[in-house]
GROMACS .gro file of C-alpha atoms in nm:
model
  455
    1UNK     CA    1 -11.402  -1.579 -11.287
    2UNK     CA    2 -11.022  -1.620 -11.274
    3UNK     CA    3 -10.975  -1.237 -11.213
    4UNK     CA    4 -11.162  -1.271 -10.900
    5UNK     CA    5 -10.982  -1.613 -10.830
    6UNK     CA    6 -10.628  -1.414 -10.826
    7UNK     CA    7 -10.799  -1.114 -10.582
    8UNK     CA    8 -10.904  -1.374 -10.331
    9UNK     CA    9 -10.556  -1.505 -10.389
   10UNK     CA   10 -10.401  -1.179 -10.351
   11UNK     CA   11 -10.623  -1.119 -10.056
   12UNK     CA   12 -10.529  -1.427  -9.880
   13UNK     CA   13 -10.106  -1.316  -9.952
   14UNK     CA   14 -10.204  -1.008  -9.767
   15UNK     CA   15 -10.380  -1.174  -9.455
   16UNK     CA   16 -10.050  -1.367  -9.436
   17UNK     CA   17  -9.806  -1.060  -9.459
   18UNK     CA   18  -9.998  -0.900  -9.198
   19UNK     CA   19 -10.041  -1.234  -9.005
   20UNK     CA   20  -9.644  -1.260  -9.051
   21UNK     CA   21  -9.553  -0.897  -8.953
   22UNK     CA   22  -9.755  -0.921  -8.616
   23UNK     CA   23  -9.586  -1.255  -8.521
   24UNK     CA   24  -9.269  -1.057  -8.591
   25UNK     CA   25  -9.256  -0.831  -8.289
   26UNK     CA   26  -9.194  -1.074  -8.051
   27UNK     CA   27  -8.871  -1.270  -8.036
   28UNK     CA   28  -9.060  -1.596  -7.972
   29UNK     CA   29  -9.280  -1.567  -8.273
   30UNK     CA   30  -9.064  -1.410  -8.516
   31UNK     CA   31  -8.950  -1.737  -8.714
   32UNK     CA   32  -9.304  -1.864  -8.700
   33UNK     CA   33  -9.352  -1.457  -8.829
   34UNK     CA   34  -9.110  -1.499  -9.091
   35UNK     CA   35  -9.271  -1.819  -9.183
   36UNK     CA   36  -9.579  -1.722  -9.293
   37UNK     CA   37  -9.498  -1.387  -9.409
   38UNK     CA   38  -9.304  -1.606  -9.665
   39UNK     CA   39  -9.558  -1.846  -9.758
   40UNK     CA   40  -9.755  -1.554  -9.874
   41UNK     CA   41  -9.529  -1.418 -10.072
   42UNK     CA   42  -9.474  -1.762 -10.248
   43UNK     CA   43  -9.901  -1.738 -10.288
   44UNK     CA   44  -9.908  -1.385 -10.466
   45UNK     CA   45  -9.599  -1.477 -10.722
   46UNK     CA   46  -9.753  -1.850 -10.809
   47UNK     CA   47 -10.133  -1.638 -10.814
   48UNK     CA   48  -9.919  -1.373 -11.088
   49UNK     CA   49  -9.875  -1.613 -11.324
   50UNK     CA   50 -10.228  -1.671 -11.362
   51UNK     CA   51 -10.325  -1.291 -11.471
   52UNK     CA   52 -10.417  -1.335 -11.820
   53UNK     CA   53 -10.166  -1.232 -12.093
   54UNK     CA   54  -9.855  -1.281 -11.923
   55UNK     CA   55  -9.595  -1.311 -12.131
   56UNK     CA   56  -9.172  -1.383 -12.128
   57UNK     CA   57  -9.268  -1.693 -11.843
   58UNK     CA   58  -8.963  -1.824 -11.899
   59UNK     CA   59  -8.765  -1.534 -11.885
   60UNK     CA   60  -8.947  -1.402 -11.552
   61UNK     CA   61  -8.878  -1.794 -11.403
   62UNK     CA   62  -8.505  -1.740 -11.492
   63UNK     CA   63  -8.483  -1.377 -11.310
   64UNK     CA   64  -8.732  -1.578 -10.934
   65UNK     CA   65  -8.453  -1.915 -11.010
   66UNK     CA   66  -8.149  -1.634 -10.995
   67UNK     CA   67  -8.288  -1.394 -10.766
   68UNK     CA   68  -8.362  -1.746 -10.528
   69UNK     CA   69  -8.052  -1.835 -10.543
   70UNK     CA   70  -7.876  -1.524 -10.431
   71UNK     CA   71  -8.078  -1.441 -10.170
   72UNK     CA   72  -8.072  -1.783  -9.987
   73UNK     CA   73  -7.652  -1.773 -10.067
   74UNK     CA   74  -7.634  -1.403  -9.927
   75UNK     CA   75  -7.844  -1.486  -9.629
   76UNK     CA   76  -7.697  -1.836  -9.514
   77UNK     CA   77  -7.349  -1.718  -9.573
   78UNK     CA   78  -7.337  -1.345  -9.398
   79UNK     CA   79  -7.186  -1.298  -9.060
   80UNK     CA   80  -7.421  -1.136  -8.844
   81UNK     CA   81  -7.221  -0.839  -8.819
   82UNK     CA   82  -7.282  -0.833  -9.140
   83UNK     CA   83  -7.686  -0.865  -9.120
   84UNK     CA   84  -7.744  -0.443  -9.139
   85UNK     CA   85  -7.542  -0.409  -9.436
   86UNK     CA   86  -7.722  -0.682  -9.599
   87UNK     CA   87  -8.067  -0.587  -9.519
   88UNK     CA   88  -7.942  -0.232  -9.710
   89UNK     CA   89  -7.840  -0.408  -9.953
   90UNK     CA   90  -8.169  -0.600  -9.986
   91UNK     CA   91  -8.363  -0.273  -9.921
   92UNK     CA   92  -8.208  -0.105 -10.222
   93UNK     CA   93  -8.281  -0.337 -10.461
   94UNK     CA   94  -8.634  -0.317 -10.422
   95UNK     CA   95  -8.572   0.085 -10.470
   96UNK     CA   96  -8.361  -0.048 -10.803
   97UNK     CA   97  -8.644  -0.277 -10.903
   98UNK     CA   98  -8.901  -0.024 -10.885
   99UNK     CA   99  -8.704   0.243 -11.052
  100UNK     CA  100  -8.629   0.002 -11.333
  101UNK     CA  101  -8.980  -0.114 -11.376
  102UNK     CA  102  -9.107   0.311 -11.414
  103UNK     CA  103  -8.779   0.328 -11.700
  104UNK     CA  104  -8.945   0.053 -11.902
  105UNK     CA  105  -9.311   0.144 -11.816
  106UNK     CA  106  -9.210   0.514 -11.929
  107UNK     CA  107  -9.192   0.450 -12.252
  108UNK     CA  108  -9.544   0.254 -12.308
  109UNK     CA  109  -9.729   0.513 -12.106
  110UNK     CA  110 -10.017   0.742 -12.265
  111UNK     CA  111  -9.838   1.111 -12.243
  112UNK     CA  112 -10.159   1.251 -12.166
  113UNK     CA  113 -10.213   0.991 -11.831
  114UNK     CA  114 -10.128   1.257 -11.544
  115UNK     CA  115 -10.232   0.964 -11.316
  116UNK     CA  116 -10.075   0.684 -11.380
  117UNK     CA  117  -9.764   0.921 -11.489
  118UNK     CA  118  -9.768   1.093 -11.191
  119UNK     CA  119  -9.757   0.785 -11.013
  120UNK     CA  120  -9.451   0.670 -11.224
  121UNK     CA  121  -9.262   0.962 -11.146
  122UNK     CA  122  -9.301   0.912 -10.806
  123UNK     CA  123  -9.155   0.535 -10.841
  124UNK     CA  124  -8.829   0.680 -11.056
  125UNK     CA  125  -8.803   0.932 -10.786
  126UNK     CA  126  -8.847   0.741 -10.461
  127UNK     CA  127  -8.709   0.468 -10.592
  128UNK     CA  128  -8.359   0.588 -10.689
  129UNK     CA  129  -8.334   0.786 -10.359
  130UNK     CA  130  -8.379   0.444 -10.179
  131UNK     CA  131  -8.143   0.233 -10.403
  132UNK     CA  132  -7.854   0.493 -10.393
  133UNK     CA  133  -7.882   0.587  -9.986
  134UNK     CA  134  -7.945   0.227  -9.906
  135UNK     CA  135  -7.617   0.149 -10.098
  136UNK     CA  136  -7.453   0.468  -9.890
  137UNK     CA  137  -7.641   0.311  -9.555
  138UNK     CA  138  -7.463  -0.028  -9.637
  139UNK     CA  139  -7.088   0.110  -9.739
  140UNK     CA  140  -7.095   0.322  -9.422
  141UNK     CA  141  -7.228  -0.016  -9.191
  142UNK     CA  142  -6.919  -0.186  -9.389
  143UNK     CA  143  -6.707   0.116  -9.289
  144UNK     CA  144  -6.559   0.229  -9.591
  145UNK     CA  145  -6.799   0.510  -9.652
  146UNK     CA  146  -6.718   0.774  -9.432
  147UNK     CA  147  -6.939   1.032  -9.303
  148UNK     CA  148  -6.866   1.348  -9.542
  149UNK     CA  149  -7.076   1.683  -9.436
  150UNK     CA  150  -7.262   1.828  -9.724
  151UNK     CA  151  -7.436   2.148  -9.756
  152UNK     CA  152  -7.779   2.099  -9.705
  153UNK     CA  153  -7.901   2.378  -9.944
  154UNK     CA  154  -7.718   2.153 -10.240
  155UNK     CA  155  -7.948   1.872 -10.114
  156UNK     CA  156  -8.251   2.012 -10.178
  157UNK     CA  157  -8.158   2.221 -10.414
  158UNK     CA  158  -8.067   1.867 -10.631
  159UNK     CA  159  -8.424   1.709 -10.520
  160UNK     CA  160  -8.604   2.019 -10.600
  161UNK     CA  161  -8.445   2.016 -10.954
  162UNK     CA  162  -8.556   1.612 -10.982
  163UNK     CA  163  -8.934   1.745 -10.886
  164UNK     CA  164  -8.902   1.991 -11.104
  165UNK     CA  165  -8.790   1.800 -11.421
  166UNK     CA  166  -9.089   1.516 -11.316
  167UNK     CA  167  -9.354   1.816 -11.332
  168UNK     CA  168  -9.206   1.929 -11.696
  169UNK     CA  169  -9.226   1.585 -11.800
  170UNK     CA  170  -9.571   1.515 -11.726
  171UNK     CA  171  -9.701   1.860 -11.808
  172UNK     CA  172  -9.505   1.859 -12.145
  173UNK     CA  173  -9.752   1.619 -12.345
  174UNK     CA  174  -9.503   1.460 -12.460
  175UNK     CA  175  -9.255   1.192 -12.436
  176UNK     CA  176  -8.898   1.322 -12.270
  177UNK     CA  177  -8.687   1.009 -12.277
  178UNK     CA  178  -8.348   1.171 -12.216
  179UNK     CA  179  -8.479   1.420 -11.959
  180UNK     CA  180  -8.666   1.128 -11.756
  181UNK     CA  181  -8.316   0.963 -11.743
  182UNK     CA  182  -8.199   1.320 -11.594
  183UNK     CA  183  -8.447   1.264 -11.334
  184UNK     CA  184  -8.327   0.949 -11.216
  185UNK     CA  185  -7.981   1.062 -11.194
  186UNK     CA  186  -8.063   1.406 -10.982
  187UNK     CA  187  -8.244   1.102 -10.774
  188UNK     CA  188  -7.993   0.914 -10.752
  189UNK     CA  189  -7.737   1.200 -10.650
  190UNK     CA  190  -7.997   1.305 -10.390
  191UNK     CA  191  -8.007   0.960 -10.250
  192UNK     CA  192  -7.615   1.017 -10.221
  193UNK     CA  193  -7.602   1.320 -10.033
  194UNK     CA  194  -7.883   1.231  -9.855
  195UNK     CA  195  -7.711   0.949  -9.658
  196UNK     CA  196  -7.374   1.123  -9.692
  197UNK     CA  197  -7.408   1.310  -9.389
  198UNK     CA  198  -7.586   1.124  -9.115
  199UNK     CA  199  -7.347   0.951  -8.860
  200UNK     CA  200  -7.304   0.612  -8.796
  201UNK     CA  201  -7.496   0.617  -8.480
  202UNK     CA  202  -7.800   0.695  -8.689
  203UNK     CA  203  -7.830   0.426  -8.922
  204UNK     CA  204  -8.047   0.199  -8.760
  205UNK     CA  205  -8.312   0.524  -8.799
  206UNK     CA  206  -8.199   0.574  -9.171
  207UNK     CA  207  -8.220   0.224  -9.253
  208UNK     CA  208  -8.594   0.219  -9.090
  209UNK     CA  209  -8.662   0.497  -9.309
  210UNK     CA  210  -8.505   0.362  -9.674
  211UNK     CA  211  -8.745   0.011  -9.577
  212UNK     CA  212  -9.018   0.253  -9.545
  213UNK     CA  213  -8.916   0.442  -9.884
  214UNK     CA  214  -8.908   0.127 -10.058
  215UNK     CA  215  -9.237  -0.013  -9.939
  216UNK     CA  216  -9.404   0.312 -10.116
  217UNK     CA  217  -9.201   0.246 -10.428
  218UNK     CA  218  -9.357  -0.110 -10.411
  219UNK     CA  219  -9.751   0.062 -10.399
  220UNK     CA  220  -9.677   0.308 -10.637
  221UNK     CA  221  -9.556   0.019 -10.886
  222UNK     CA  222  -9.855  -0.165 -10.749
  223UNK     CA  223 -10.101   0.120 -10.880
  224UNK     CA  224  -9.924   0.102 -11.188
  225UNK     CA  225  -9.968  -0.236 -11.262
  226UNK     CA  226 -10.276  -0.237 -11.110
  227UNK     CA  227 -10.195  -0.504 -10.856
  228UNK     CA  228 -10.391  -0.525 -10.562
  229UNK     CA  229 -10.092  -0.765 -10.344
  230UNK     CA  230  -9.787  -0.523 -10.481
  231UNK     CA  231 -10.045  -0.212 -10.365
  232UNK     CA  232 -10.112  -0.366 -10.022
  233UNK     CA  233  -9.783  -0.507  -9.924
  234UNK     CA  234  -9.628  -0.209 -10.041
  235UNK     CA  235  -9.851  -0.018  -9.795
  236UNK     CA  236  -9.732  -0.229  -9.508
  237UNK     CA  237  -9.392  -0.223  -9.551
  238UNK     CA  238  -9.413   0.139  -9.579
  239UNK     CA  239  -9.642   0.219  -9.296
  240UNK     CA  240  -9.415   0.012  -9.075
  241UNK     CA  241  -9.099   0.116  -9.143
  242UNK     CA  242  -9.230   0.462  -9.095
  243UNK     CA  243  -9.383   0.356  -8.768
  244UNK     CA  244  -9.015   0.175  -8.677
  245UNK     CA  245  -8.860   0.519  -8.767
  246UNK     CA  246  -9.061   0.685  -8.556
  247UNK     CA  247  -9.021   0.423  -8.252
  248UNK     CA  248  -8.619   0.402  -8.301
  249UNK     CA  249  -8.633   0.821  -8.322
  250UNK     CA  250  -8.840   0.845  -7.967
  251UNK     CA  251  -8.572   0.574  -7.775
  252UNK     CA  252  -8.324   0.856  -7.891
  253UNK     CA  253  -8.515   1.125  -7.739
  254UNK     CA  254  -8.469   1.318  -8.104
  255UNK     CA  255  -8.684   1.451  -8.355
  256UNK     CA  256  -8.655   1.217  -8.751
  257UNK     CA  257  -8.602   1.587  -8.900
  258UNK     CA  258  -8.346   1.624  -8.619
  259UNK     CA  259  -8.189   1.286  -8.710
  260UNK     CA  260  -8.185   1.372  -9.075
  261UNK     CA  261  -8.087   1.680  -9.106
  262UNK     CA  262  -7.780   1.751  -8.817
  263UNK     CA  263  -7.452   1.569  -8.793
  264UNK     CA  264  -7.494   1.358  -8.482
  265UNK     CA  265  -7.261   1.118  -8.450
  266UNK     CA  266  -6.991   1.211  -8.695
  267UNK     CA  267  -6.764   1.363  -8.479
  268UNK     CA  268  -6.616   1.390  -8.162
  269UNK     CA  269  -6.828   1.604  -7.939
  270UNK     CA  270  -6.772   1.783  -7.622
  271UNK     CA  271  -6.594   1.655  -7.349
  272UNK     CA  272  -6.899   1.524  -7.078
  273UNK     CA  273  -6.840   1.556  -6.714
  274UNK     CA  274  -6.579   1.291  -6.563
  275UNK     CA  275  -6.388   1.343  -6.807
  276UNK     CA  276  -6.140   1.511  -6.695
  277UNK     CA  277  -5.755   1.458  -6.734
  278UNK     CA  278  -5.699   1.355  -6.373
  279UNK     CA  279  -5.973   1.083  -6.434
  280UNK     CA  280  -5.849   0.722  -6.506
  281UNK     CA  281  -6.077   0.421  -6.506
  282UNK     CA  282  -5.972   0.156  -6.294
  283UNK     CA  283  -5.959  -0.226  -6.419
  284UNK     CA  284  -6.010  -0.532  -6.293
  285UNK     CA  285  -5.896  -0.912  -6.380
  286UNK     CA  286  -6.023  -1.216  -6.515
  287UNK     CA  287  -6.002  -1.358  -6.152
  288UNK     CA  288  -6.187  -1.087  -5.958
  289UNK     CA  289  -6.448  -1.031  -6.232
  290UNK     CA  290  -6.551  -1.384  -6.171
  291UNK     CA  291  -6.548  -1.383  -5.815
  292UNK     CA  292  -6.807  -1.070  -5.831
  293UNK     CA  293  -7.043  -1.296  -6.080
  294UNK     CA  294  -7.025  -1.616  -5.916
  295UNK     CA  295  -7.116  -1.476  -5.599
  296UNK     CA  296  -7.384  -1.235  -5.684
  297UNK     CA  297  -7.784  -1.301  -5.652
  298UNK     CA  298  -7.864  -1.095  -5.967
  299UNK     CA  299  -7.657  -1.026  -6.308
  300UNK     CA  300  -7.756  -0.826  -6.554
  301UNK     CA  301  -7.584  -0.806  -6.917
  302UNK     CA  302  -7.642  -0.539  -7.144
  303UNK     CA  303  -7.497  -0.624  -7.487
  304UNK     CA  304  -7.381  -0.428  -7.792
  305UNK     CA  305  -7.277  -0.398  -8.113
  306UNK     CA  306  -6.910  -0.501  -8.001
  307UNK     CA  307  -7.050  -0.848  -7.820
  308UNK     CA  308  -7.159  -0.883  -8.234
  309UNK     CA  309  -6.787  -0.817  -8.355
  310UNK     CA  310  -6.643  -1.047  -8.167
  311UNK     CA  311  -6.895  -1.343  -8.254
  312UNK     CA  312  -6.941  -1.367  -7.915
  313UNK     CA  313  -7.271  -1.436  -7.825
  314UNK     CA  314  -7.211  -1.808  -7.787
  315UNK     CA  315  -6.999  -1.781  -7.522
  316UNK     CA  316  -7.171  -1.526  -7.285
  317UNK     CA  317  -7.443  -1.776  -7.352
  318UNK     CA  318  -7.232  -2.021  -7.202
  319UNK     CA  319  -7.123  -1.779  -6.899
  320UNK     CA  320  -7.524  -1.772  -6.823
  321UNK     CA  321  -7.560  -2.135  -6.770
  322UNK     CA  322  -7.268  -2.151  -6.563
  323UNK     CA  323  -7.353  -1.871  -6.331
  324UNK     CA  324  -7.734  -2.000  -6.337
  325UNK     CA  325  -7.594  -2.348  -6.218
  326UNK     CA  326  -7.416  -2.175  -5.901
  327UNK     CA  327  -7.803  -2.003  -5.818
  328UNK     CA  328  -7.708  -1.666  -5.993
  329UNK     CA  329  -8.028  -1.507  -6.168
  330UNK     CA  330  -7.872  -1.365  -6.526
  331UNK     CA  331  -8.098  -1.134  -6.746
  332UNK     CA  332  -7.997  -0.909  -7.056
  333UNK     CA  333  -8.086  -0.536  -7.100
  334UNK     CA  334  -8.194  -0.449  -7.424
  335UNK     CA  335  -8.156  -0.106  -7.541
  336UNK     CA  336  -8.357  -0.065  -7.850
  337UNK     CA  337  -8.097   0.119  -8.030
  338UNK     CA  338  -7.758  -0.125  -7.961
  339UNK     CA  339  -7.672  -0.238  -8.294
  340UNK     CA  340  -7.666  -0.143  -8.615
  341UNK     CA  341  -7.980  -0.212  -8.701
  342UNK     CA  342  -8.375  -0.240  -8.510
  343UNK     CA  343  -8.340  -0.550  -8.298
  344UNK     CA  344  -7.973  -0.639  -8.355
  345UNK     CA  345  -7.903  -0.761  -8.004
  346UNK     CA  346  -8.248  -0.989  -7.985
  347UNK     CA  347  -8.130  -1.205  -8.307
  348UNK     CA  348  -7.816  -1.232  -8.218
  349UNK     CA  349  -7.876  -1.355  -7.870
  350UNK     CA  350  -8.167  -1.550  -8.051
  351UNK     CA  351  -7.892  -1.722  -8.282
  352UNK     CA  352  -7.745  -1.844  -7.963
  353UNK     CA  353  -8.027  -1.958  -7.784
  354UNK     CA  354  -8.057  -1.766  -7.516
  355UNK     CA  355  -8.418  -1.780  -7.368
  356UNK     CA  356  -8.653  -1.523  -7.500
  357UNK     CA  357  -8.777  -1.451  -7.150
  358UNK     CA  358  -8.438  -1.338  -7.025
  359UNK     CA  359  -8.462  -1.042  -7.299
  360UNK     CA  360  -8.557  -0.696  -7.104
  361UNK     CA  361  -8.674  -0.426  -7.261
  362UNK     CA  362  -8.524  -0.121  -7.183
  363UNK     CA  363  -8.779   0.080  -6.917
  364UNK     CA  364  -8.821  -0.231  -6.758
  365UNK     CA  365  -8.490  -0.336  -6.719
  366UNK     CA  366  -8.404   0.024  -6.574
  367UNK     CA  367  -8.657  -0.074  -6.244
  368UNK     CA  368  -8.487  -0.365  -6.173
  369UNK     CA  369  -8.134  -0.215  -6.182
  370UNK     CA  370  -8.114  -0.070  -5.878
  371UNK     CA  371  -8.131  -0.424  -5.693
  372UNK     CA  372  -7.914  -0.605  -5.923
  373UNK     CA  373  -7.532  -0.699  -5.802
  374UNK     CA  374  -7.332  -0.699  -6.113
  375UNK     CA  375  -7.430  -0.534  -6.441
  376UNK     CA  376  -7.140  -0.689  -6.745
  377UNK     CA  377  -7.198  -0.429  -7.049
  378UNK     CA  378  -7.024  -0.622  -7.340
  379UNK     CA  379  -6.955  -0.412  -7.619
  380UNK     CA  380  -7.187  -0.120  -7.617
  381UNK     CA  381  -7.126   0.239  -7.550
  382UNK     CA  382  -7.368   0.525  -7.621
  383UNK     CA  383  -7.648   0.312  -7.491
  384UNK     CA  384  -7.522   0.310  -7.086
  385UNK     CA  385  -7.315   0.688  -7.121
  386UNK     CA  386  -7.497   0.872  -6.782
  387UNK     CA  387  -7.364   1.134  -6.978
  388UNK     CA  388  -7.743   1.131  -7.127
  389UNK     CA  389  -7.894   1.242  -6.822
  390UNK     CA  390  -7.628   1.461  -6.622
  391UNK     CA  391  -7.451   1.658  -6.857
  392UNK     CA  392  -7.645   1.897  -7.077
  393UNK     CA  393  -7.353   1.965  -7.271
  394UNK     CA  394  -7.341   1.646  -7.406
  395UNK     CA  395  -7.474   1.585  -7.767
  396UNK     CA  396  -7.698   1.287  -7.618
  397UNK     CA  397  -7.854   1.477  -7.380
  398UNK     CA  398  -8.228   1.374  -7.352
  399UNK     CA  399  -8.146   0.986  -7.506
  400UNK     CA  400  -8.348   0.714  -7.303
  401UNK     CA  401  -8.047   0.504  -7.189
  402UNK     CA  402  -8.002   0.165  -6.975
  403UNK     CA  403  -7.888   0.324  -6.609
  404UNK     CA  404  -7.665   0.058  -6.575
  405UNK     CA  405  -7.445   0.304  -6.286
  406UNK     CA  406  -7.756   0.288  -6.054
  407UNK     CA  407  -7.654  -0.085  -5.981
  408UNK     CA  408  -7.403  -0.208  -5.737
  409UNK     CA  409  -7.111  -0.321  -5.903
  410UNK     CA  410  -7.058  -0.229  -6.323
  411UNK     CA  411  -6.834  -0.464  -6.522
  412UNK     CA  412  -6.748  -0.290  -6.910
  413UNK     CA  413  -6.587  -0.518  -7.121
  414UNK     CA  414  -6.407  -0.358  -7.386
  415UNK     CA  415  -6.083  -0.360  -7.629
  416UNK     CA  416  -6.002   0.012  -7.531
  417UNK     CA  417  -6.147   0.351  -7.418
  418UNK     CA  418  -6.257   0.435  -7.767
  419UNK     CA  419  -6.574   0.610  -7.782
  420UNK     CA  420  -6.898   0.548  -7.950
  421UNK     CA  421  -7.083   0.630  -8.264
  422UNK     CA  422  -7.178   0.960  -8.078
  423UNK     CA  423  -6.785   1.017  -8.055
  424UNK     CA  424  -6.755   1.110  -7.680
  425UNK     CA  425  -6.602   0.967  -7.399
  426UNK     CA  426  -6.784   0.757  -7.186
  427UNK     CA  427  -6.878   0.877  -6.816
  428UNK     CA  428  -6.933   0.549  -6.698
  429UNK     CA  429  -6.605   0.429  -6.735
  430UNK     CA  430  -6.474   0.659  -6.474
  431UNK     CA  431  -6.795   0.556  -6.217
  432UNK     CA  432  -6.641   0.481  -5.881
  433UNK     CA  433  -6.833   0.130  -5.907
  434UNK     CA  434  -6.724   0.085  -6.276
  435UNK     CA  435  -6.420  -0.152  -6.330
  436UNK     CA  436  -6.256  -0.208  -6.696
  437UNK     CA  437  -6.201  -0.537  -6.797
  438UNK     CA  438  -6.013  -0.517  -7.143
  439UNK     CA  439  -5.971  -0.768  -7.411
  440UNK     CA  440  -6.141  -0.944  -7.714
  441UNK     CA  441  -6.489  -1.009  -7.561
  442UNK     CA  442  -6.512  -1.371  -7.657
  443UNK     CA  443  -6.216  -1.467  -7.532
  444UNK     CA  444  -6.273  -1.249  -7.229
  445UNK     CA  445  -6.576  -1.457  -7.153
  446UNK     CA  446  -6.429  -1.813  -7.216
  447UNK     CA  447  -6.205  -1.678  -7.004
  448UNK     CA  448  -6.445  -1.604  -6.706
  449UNK     CA  449  -6.638  -1.932  -6.805
  450UNK     CA  450  -6.297  -2.089  -6.711
  451UNK     CA  451  -6.285  -1.910  -6.371
  452UNK     CA  452  -6.613  -1.916  -6.280
  453UNK     CA  453  -6.611  -2.313  -6.330
  454UNK     CA  454  -6.306  -2.340  -6.054
  455UNK     CA  455  -6.493  -2.138  -5.804
   0.00000   0.00000   0.00000
């Protein structure tokens, strides 16, 4: 009877997970979805304590308490610019947990149980890859790890050796603890080699893929323990992460294999069209920018990672409100890979209470841009570079972009003329309709608010 009640509790938890993920697909319902998924996780944890024969309850409660305190503190204190790093870290911890569970369970697993042994080896390998790869991704996002070129043959050799070692341990019919530790070491090394050469521009895709791998390890751990909620929850995370990976790659007009096995974004690419030395970007003052904005009928804001770095989300919302008081229609063009993780700009703007219905996705926004008076690009670069449409020699050629050059006027707020993650100069900066407004985004936007108020 108790086992049936546990299964029912797990089923309810999984339903809450699914409902939570569904609600997270839209910014307006994302908070509710997160709360529902959290309720599902709490239910799953509580139900687990009724498992017959459960030991070390005090130790388990201590671990839960430490994890809860650490997680709450990290989530409450992290800066919005560091949110992608925190996501990578949490993801890595999931992989590490699965690998550690595999190591602990190896000693108790019958050597002739090939089925569970295979699942355990998968947990060890995938969990270790997810752990080390996520830490490298976190370091890259933080700027403490640079892109390192890695011989692909060497990386595949390490992975092949790890798989061969796993097969040998399975088929040997004898305990091989030292070889298992060697297997984990090889998987950790492969995780490093896997992520090291991938450029910063591709980190959102890599984070999604690593998240998917962590979901797979949760599912394999569920198989080890015959725990249905871990199995189904892991499948949900793994499939959702894989789907998001494919969608992100599609948004960049690239295949997942191209992202993972090429070095896009690691070095400066060839000069695209509009980058000849005789071309000069035109500057504009804050006063003239304010005039353009205040007397426009329709203004579109295109946010990028620079907005997050400057912590300017509240300032841009203040400018939006001032412009609307003057009868200007203001909306935001959101590129799916803007920022450093999926949905980065949505989360950033939601923090400053920007209305969700003002956040327009790329395809819909591109239809509206020809009828837009002013586009204000804040800290975005590659996602608005017209070379993606016009220059076949560009490394970003074919990537869907926000076609802001189709608007009547473009104001680019940027600290300097530096290139984006793709390592190429932005042809938009030299467009006759573009004016550069240099400076820290937050200071510039606050200045624009003051100027527009006085008009």
